[in-house]
Every structure is written in structure tokens, then in C-alpha cells.
Short mmCIF file of C-alpha atoms in Angstrom, two decimals:
data_model
loop_
_atom_site.label_atom_id
_atom_site.label_comp_id
_atom_site.label_asym_id
_atom_site.label_seq_id
_atom_site.Cartn_x
_atom_site.Cartn_y
_atom_site.Cartn_z
CA MET A 27 -94.80 45.37 75.97
CA LYS A 28 -91.36 45.04 74.41
CA LYS A 29 -91.34 41.34 75.27
CA GLN A 30 -94.68 40.92 73.57
CA LEU A 31 -93.42 42.85 70.50
CA TYR A 32 -90.25 40.75 70.33
CA PHE A 33 -92.34 37.62 70.67
CA ALA A 34 -94.68 38.75 67.88
CA LEU A 35 -91.73 39.58 65.59
CA LEU A 36 -90.18 36.18 66.35
CA MET A 37 -93.44 34.43 65.45
CA VAL A 38 -93.73 36.36 62.17
CA LEU A 39 -90.10 35.59 61.27
CA SER A 40 -90.56 31.93 62.11
CA THR A 41 -93.69 31.79 59.98
CA LEU A 42 -91.90 33.42 57.05
CA LEU A 43 -88.97 30.97 57.33
CA LEU A 44 -91.27 27.96 57.52
CA SER A 45 -93.24 29.26 54.53
CA ALA A 46 -90.07 29.73 52.47
CA LYS A 47 -88.89 26.23 53.45
CA ASP A 48 -92.23 24.73 52.39
CA LYS A 49 -92.03 26.52 49.04
CA ASP A 50 -88.51 25.19 48.44
CA SER A 51 -89.68 21.71 49.37
CA ASP A 52 -92.63 21.96 46.99
CA LYS A 53 -90.33 23.18 44.25
CA LYS A 54 -87.97 20.23 44.75
CA ASP A 55 -90.87 17.79 44.77
CA SER A 56 -92.20 19.40 41.61
CA ASN A 57 -88.83 19.01 39.92
CA LYS A 58 -88.70 15.38 41.01
CA SER A 59 -92.18 14.67 39.70
CA GLU A 60 -91.64 16.47 36.40
CA PHE A 61 -91.02 14.29 33.32
CA LYS A 62 -90.97 14.67 29.56
CA ARG A 63 -94.33 13.92 28.00
CA LEU A 64 -93.03 13.06 24.51
CA TYR A 65 -89.81 11.42 23.38
CA ILE A 66 -88.17 10.28 20.15
CA GLY A 67 -84.92 8.45 19.46
CA LEU A 68 -82.78 5.95 17.62
CA SER A 69 -82.88 2.21 18.27
CA VAL A 70 -80.61 -0.68 17.30
CA THR A 71 -80.92 -4.33 18.34
CA PRO A 72 -78.09 -6.75 17.51
CA MET A 73 -79.66 -10.19 17.84
CA VAL A 74 -79.51 -13.90 17.15
CA GLY A 75 -82.22 -15.07 14.74
CA TYR A 76 -83.63 -18.53 14.10
CA ARG A 77 -86.90 -20.29 13.28
CA TYR A 78 -89.32 -22.79 14.78
CA LEU A 79 -90.49 -25.46 12.31
CA HIS A 80 -93.96 -26.94 12.63
CA LYS A 81 -95.97 -29.49 10.65
CA ASN A 82 -98.67 -27.60 8.77
CA PHE A 83 -100.29 -30.46 6.82
CA VAL A 84 -99.37 -33.83 5.27
CA PRO A 85 -99.62 -33.78 1.47
CA ALA A 86 -100.94 -36.75 -0.52
CA GLY A 87 -98.42 -39.49 -1.12
CA ILE A 88 -96.26 -38.56 1.89
CA SER A 89 -96.58 -40.03 5.38
CA ASP A 90 -96.69 -38.12 8.64
CA SER A 91 -93.42 -39.72 9.70
CA GLN A 92 -91.69 -38.45 6.55
CA VAL A 93 -92.74 -34.86 7.33
CA LYS A 94 -91.49 -35.23 10.90
CA GLY A 95 -88.25 -36.71 9.57
CA VAL A 96 -87.63 -33.63 7.42
CA ILE A 97 -88.21 -31.40 10.46
CA GLU A 98 -85.79 -33.44 12.56
CA SER A 99 -83.17 -33.37 9.80
CA SER A 100 -83.52 -29.60 9.39
CA ASN A 101 -83.22 -29.04 13.12
CA LYS A 102 -79.91 -30.92 13.07
CA GLY A 103 -78.55 -29.03 10.06
CA ASP A 104 -79.80 -25.48 10.76
CA VAL A 105 -78.07 -23.03 13.10
CA PRO A 106 -78.91 -19.48 14.32
CA GLN A 107 -77.21 -16.45 12.77
CA ILE A 108 -76.54 -12.85 13.78
CA GLY A 109 -79.00 -10.22 12.53
CA VAL A 110 -80.05 -6.68 13.41
CA ILE A 111 -83.10 -4.47 13.83
CA THR A 112 -82.66 -0.70 13.63
CA GLY A 113 -84.80 2.39 13.18
CA LEU A 114 -86.67 5.25 14.84
CA LYS A 115 -88.96 5.10 17.83
CA GLY A 116 -91.12 7.54 19.72
CA GLY A 117 -93.45 7.51 22.66
CA ILE A 118 -96.00 9.32 24.78
CA ARG A 119 -95.74 9.10 28.56
CA LEU A 120 -99.28 8.83 29.88
CA THR A 121 -97.99 8.86 33.47
CA ARG A 122 -94.57 8.73 35.13
CA TRP A 123 -94.61 4.92 34.99
CA LEU A 124 -96.60 4.18 31.79
CA ALA A 125 -95.83 5.05 28.16
CA VAL A 126 -97.15 4.05 24.74
CA GLU A 127 -94.39 3.54 22.17
CA THR A 128 -94.22 2.98 18.42
CA GLY A 129 -91.76 3.51 15.57
CA LEU A 130 -90.51 2.46 12.15
CA GLU A 131 -87.74 -0.14 11.87
CA TYR A 132 -85.82 -2.28 9.40
CA ALA A 133 -85.29 -5.91 10.44
CA PHE A 134 -82.71 -8.32 9.02
CA ILE A 135 -83.26 -11.86 10.37
CA ARG A 136 -81.41 -14.92 9.14
CA TYR A 137 -80.38 -18.48 9.91
CA ARG A 138 -78.02 -20.97 8.27
CA HIS A 139 -78.93 -24.27 6.65
CA THR A 140 -76.40 -26.98 5.77
CA SER A 141 -77.73 -29.81 3.63
CA ASP A 142 -76.64 -33.39 3.14
CA GLN A 143 -74.50 -34.44 0.21
CA TYR A 144 -75.90 -34.02 -3.29
CA TYR A 145 -74.64 -35.08 -6.72
CA SER A 146 -74.35 -33.06 -9.90
CA GLY A 147 -74.04 -34.39 -13.42
CA PRO A 148 -73.51 -38.13 -14.01
CA VAL A 149 -73.11 -39.95 -10.73
CA TYR A 150 -70.97 -42.57 -12.43
CA SER A 151 -68.23 -42.24 -15.00
CA GLY A 152 -68.72 -45.55 -16.77
CA ALA A 153 -68.87 -48.03 -13.90
CA THR A 154 -66.75 -45.91 -11.58
CA TYR A 155 -68.21 -43.40 -9.08
CA ASN A 156 -66.80 -39.88 -9.58
CA PRO A 157 -66.53 -38.18 -6.14
CA ALA A 158 -65.77 -34.82 -7.77
CA ASP A 159 -69.42 -34.64 -8.83
CA SER A 160 -70.61 -34.61 -5.22
CA PHE A 161 -71.07 -31.44 -3.16
CA THR A 162 -72.61 -30.03 0.01
CA THR A 163 -74.56 -26.83 0.18
CA ALA A 164 -74.63 -24.19 2.91
CA GLU A 165 -77.40 -21.62 2.70
CA ASN A 166 -78.20 -18.46 4.63
CA ASP A 167 -81.92 -17.74 4.63
CA ARG A 168 -82.15 -13.95 4.88
CA TYR A 169 -85.40 -12.12 5.64
CA HIS A 170 -85.78 -8.37 5.17
CA TYR A 171 -88.73 -6.70 6.94
CA ILE A 172 -90.16 -3.27 7.62
CA ASP A 173 -91.55 -3.34 11.18
CA ILE A 174 -93.97 -1.10 13.03
CA PRO A 175 -93.63 -1.83 16.77
CA VAL A 176 -96.45 -1.00 19.19
CA SER A 177 -95.84 -1.45 22.92
CA LEU A 178 -96.70 -0.47 26.46
CA ASN A 179 -93.68 0.46 28.56
CA PHE A 180 -93.71 0.24 32.35
CA THR A 181 -91.11 2.24 34.30
CA LEU A 182 -89.96 1.13 37.74
CA GLY A 183 -88.33 3.60 40.15
CA LYS A 184 -87.61 7.33 40.21
CA ARG A 185 -83.81 7.49 40.26
CA LYS A 186 -81.37 8.05 37.42
CA VAL A 187 -81.35 4.30 36.71
CA ARG A 188 -84.89 2.96 36.33
CA GLY A 189 -86.22 -0.45 35.42
CA ILE A 190 -88.18 -0.76 32.18
CA ILE A 191 -90.57 -3.49 31.02
CA SER A 192 -91.75 -3.35 27.41
CA ALA A 193 -94.54 -5.60 26.12
CA GLY A 194 -96.12 -5.39 22.68
CA ALA A 195 -95.95 -6.64 19.11
CA ASP A 196 -94.26 -5.82 15.81
CA LEU A 197 -96.28 -5.55 12.63
CA ASN A 198 -93.96 -7.23 10.11
CA PHE A 199 -94.08 -6.38 6.39
CA LEU A 200 -91.83 -8.63 4.28
CA ILE A 201 -89.71 -6.77 1.72
CA LYS A 202 -87.98 -9.84 0.31
CA LYS A 203 -86.33 -13.08 1.23
CA ARG A 204 -82.89 -13.84 -0.16
CA ILE A 205 -80.75 -16.96 -0.07
CA ALA A 206 -76.96 -16.83 0.02
CA TYR A 207 -75.44 -20.17 -0.92
CA THR A 208 -72.07 -21.89 -1.11
CA TYR A 209 -71.62 -25.21 -2.94
CA THR A 210 -68.46 -27.03 -1.85
CA TYR A 211 -67.37 -29.90 -4.07
CA ALA A 212 -65.45 -32.95 -2.95
CA ASP A 213 -62.40 -31.90 -4.97
CA GLY A 214 -62.17 -28.58 -3.11
CA ARG A 215 -63.93 -26.32 -5.61
CA SER A 216 -66.63 -23.99 -4.33
CA VAL A 217 -69.30 -21.80 -5.92
CA SER A 218 -71.07 -18.95 -4.05
CA GLY A 219 -73.87 -16.54 -4.86
CA THR A 220 -77.18 -15.01 -3.75
CA PHE A 221 -80.66 -14.89 -5.22
CA VAL A 222 -84.15 -13.73 -4.27
CA ASP A 223 -86.32 -16.65 -3.19
CA ARG A 224 -89.26 -16.50 -5.61
CA TYR A 225 -89.94 -20.24 -5.46
CA ASN A 226 -91.71 -20.11 -2.09
CA ASN A 227 -94.69 -17.89 -1.43
CA PHE A 228 -93.85 -16.38 1.95
CA ASN A 229 -96.53 -14.40 3.75
CA LYS A 230 -96.09 -10.66 3.29
CA PHE A 231 -97.52 -9.79 6.70
CA ASN A 232 -96.98 -11.15 10.19
CA VAL A 233 -97.39 -10.17 13.83
CA SER A 234 -94.56 -10.77 16.32
CA PRO A 235 -95.26 -10.34 20.05
CA PHE A 236 -92.22 -9.33 22.08
CA LEU A 237 -91.12 -8.82 25.67
CA GLY A 238 -88.18 -6.79 26.92
CA ILE A 239 -86.86 -6.17 30.44
CA GLY A 240 -84.00 -3.75 31.01
CA ALA A 241 -83.00 -0.35 32.37
CA ASP A 242 -83.25 3.33 31.43
CA PHE A 243 -80.22 5.47 32.30
CA TYR A 244 -81.22 9.13 32.69
CA LEU A 245 -78.16 11.06 31.49
CA SER A 246 -80.23 14.22 31.97
CA LYS A 247 -83.92 15.10 32.28
CA ALA A 248 -84.22 15.03 28.51
CA LEU A 249 -81.69 12.36 27.45
CA VAL A 250 -82.09 8.64 28.20
CA LEU A 251 -79.93 5.63 27.29
CA ARG A 252 -81.91 2.37 27.24
CA LEU A 253 -80.35 -1.09 27.48
CA MET A 254 -82.95 -3.85 27.25
CA PRO A 255 -82.62 -7.58 26.49
CA ILE A 256 -85.59 -8.47 24.30
CA ALA A 257 -87.12 -11.60 22.72
CA GLN A 258 -89.69 -11.94 19.94
CA MET A 259 -91.46 -14.63 17.91
CA GLN A 260 -93.88 -14.55 14.99
CA ALA A 261 -97.45 -15.45 15.91
CA LEU A 262 -98.61 -16.27 12.36
CA LYS A 263 -97.33 -18.81 9.85
CA ASN A 264 -94.45 -17.53 7.76
CA ILE A 265 -95.37 -19.75 4.81
CA ASN A 266 -98.27 -22.07 3.92
CA THR A 267 -96.38 -25.26 3.01
CA PRO A 268 -96.44 -28.77 4.53
CA ILE A 269 -93.75 -27.59 6.95
CA THR A 270 -94.25 -24.00 8.05
CA GLU A 271 -91.95 -21.83 10.13
CA TYR A 272 -92.12 -19.07 12.71
CA LEU A 273 -89.12 -16.72 12.90
CA TRP A 274 -87.84 -15.64 16.30
CA TYR A 275 -84.95 -13.67 17.69
CA ALA A 276 -83.33 -12.66 20.99
CA GLY A 277 -81.01 -9.69 21.39
CA LEU A 278 -80.06 -6.49 23.20
CA ASN A 279 -81.95 -3.31 22.37
CA VAL A 280 -79.87 -0.13 22.66
CA SER A 281 -81.84 3.12 22.35
CA VAL A 282 -80.95 6.79 22.75
CA LEU A 283 -84.09 8.78 23.54
CA PHE A 284 -84.60 12.54 23.64
CA GLY A 285 -87.56 13.86 25.65
CA PHE A 286 -89.40 17.11 25.19
CA LEU A 287 -92.61 18.85 26.32
CA ASN A 288 -92.59 19.08 30.10
CA ALA A 289 -95.39 17.51 32.11
CA GLY A 290 -96.40 17.79 35.72
CA ARG A 291 -97.51 15.17 38.14
#
């Protein structure tokens, strides 16, 4: 009888221990599967900006080869420049691996143009050429935008370092386009300044698809550091002239995100 009682007590104790172990396991799994439903944060993207030139149409009195020649000349004289995109972003995690993200950002994109030699004033002084009247010009085309990004983010993995793929598009609203110039004369003089480009009618709205692939570093359950190389290019014409352009950039997005509102599996 005692043996049976001891056996029964042992079975009850074993059952209680197994039950407690299962509860601890479920609790750990629950903690692992828990994530923050909403998040907000700051974003900055140092980047290299440039443009893609494309023949839009051939105006009367100009040949197709002349338009192509201007594009080739510009491609030789233009170079990319450093810009930046910064602002706020926020997202909703629909599942552990999928989130919808948007925000409000300021974008500064630019590139540099160096022209051939020009001449100011009389080209000749009497019958003698005056080299001091010649100069070259270097211009920085500077675009200022307000952007609204919309993207789908795909998370890979469950550890503290997780892969992230972001695909979407920016809605670009042009604030203004400025030109910073420097005229350098043959005698060493130089003149610099900036002005708002009101001579060209740039489109006020554009759409720029982008793709980013990087990593999220979970500093805690609620704090995430994101490092993500990203590339983007305008899908619509930037200007309706014989030669149109599409701005593009490539850079490194750095975001600090704070999550809140717990969610289960």
C-alpha cells in the first residue's frame, strides 16, 4: 500500500514538474514571438546623387545627332555630388516578417556640371584676341524636395541581427531648384554665387522607386538600429525639354527606430 502511495505521489510530482516546465517553455516561446506592432524613428541617408539624361524630342531646326552630341558632352562634363535625405519614418508590423512603412523627409540631391570655355565682352581687342575675356563655368545643380516614402519591409531571421529588404517608392514634391556657380577667368579671377533656377520649368511632382537591402540591429525589444544600403531613381521625367533627366541616388540609410504596442504571434 505504501509502495502504491509513494508511486502515486511520484507520478503527481512528476506531472507537476512537467507542467511547470511546459509553462516556462511556452512563456519563453511567447517572449520570442512577441514584437512591437508600431514603430517610429529618425532616418538619415548620406548619398551620392546624379542624373540620367535622355532624348525627349528633337526640336525644329536641330538634328537628332546634335541632341545626342549635347548628351554626350554633358555626360563627359558632369559628375556626381554628395547629398542627403533626412526625416521621420514610422511603420506598422503586420506580421513578424512584414511591415508597411511611411514617413516625411527632406531630400537634397545635386550634381556638378563643368562647361566648355566661354567668352565675355569683346572677343577681340582690335585685331588681338584678349584671353582675359575667356572663362569656364562650374555649376552645382541643387534640387530640394519634400518626400513621402511608402514601402513594404521584409524581415529575415529572429535573432538580434536580422536582414531587412525594403521595396517601395518616394512621392517627390519639388520645393525649388538652385544653381551654385563659379566663373573662373583665364587671368585667375573668379566670380561665385547662387540663384534659383526659374528659367526651366521643372516638374513639381515625381515618383522614385527604391530598393534597400541591409540589417536591423535589435539593441532591445523596443530599440532598433537600421543600416541599409539603398538606391533610387525617378520614374517620371524631371523636365519636359528636348533633353530630359531622371535624378537618381545611392547611399546608406541609417535609422534609429523605437517600437511600442506589444503584439503576439
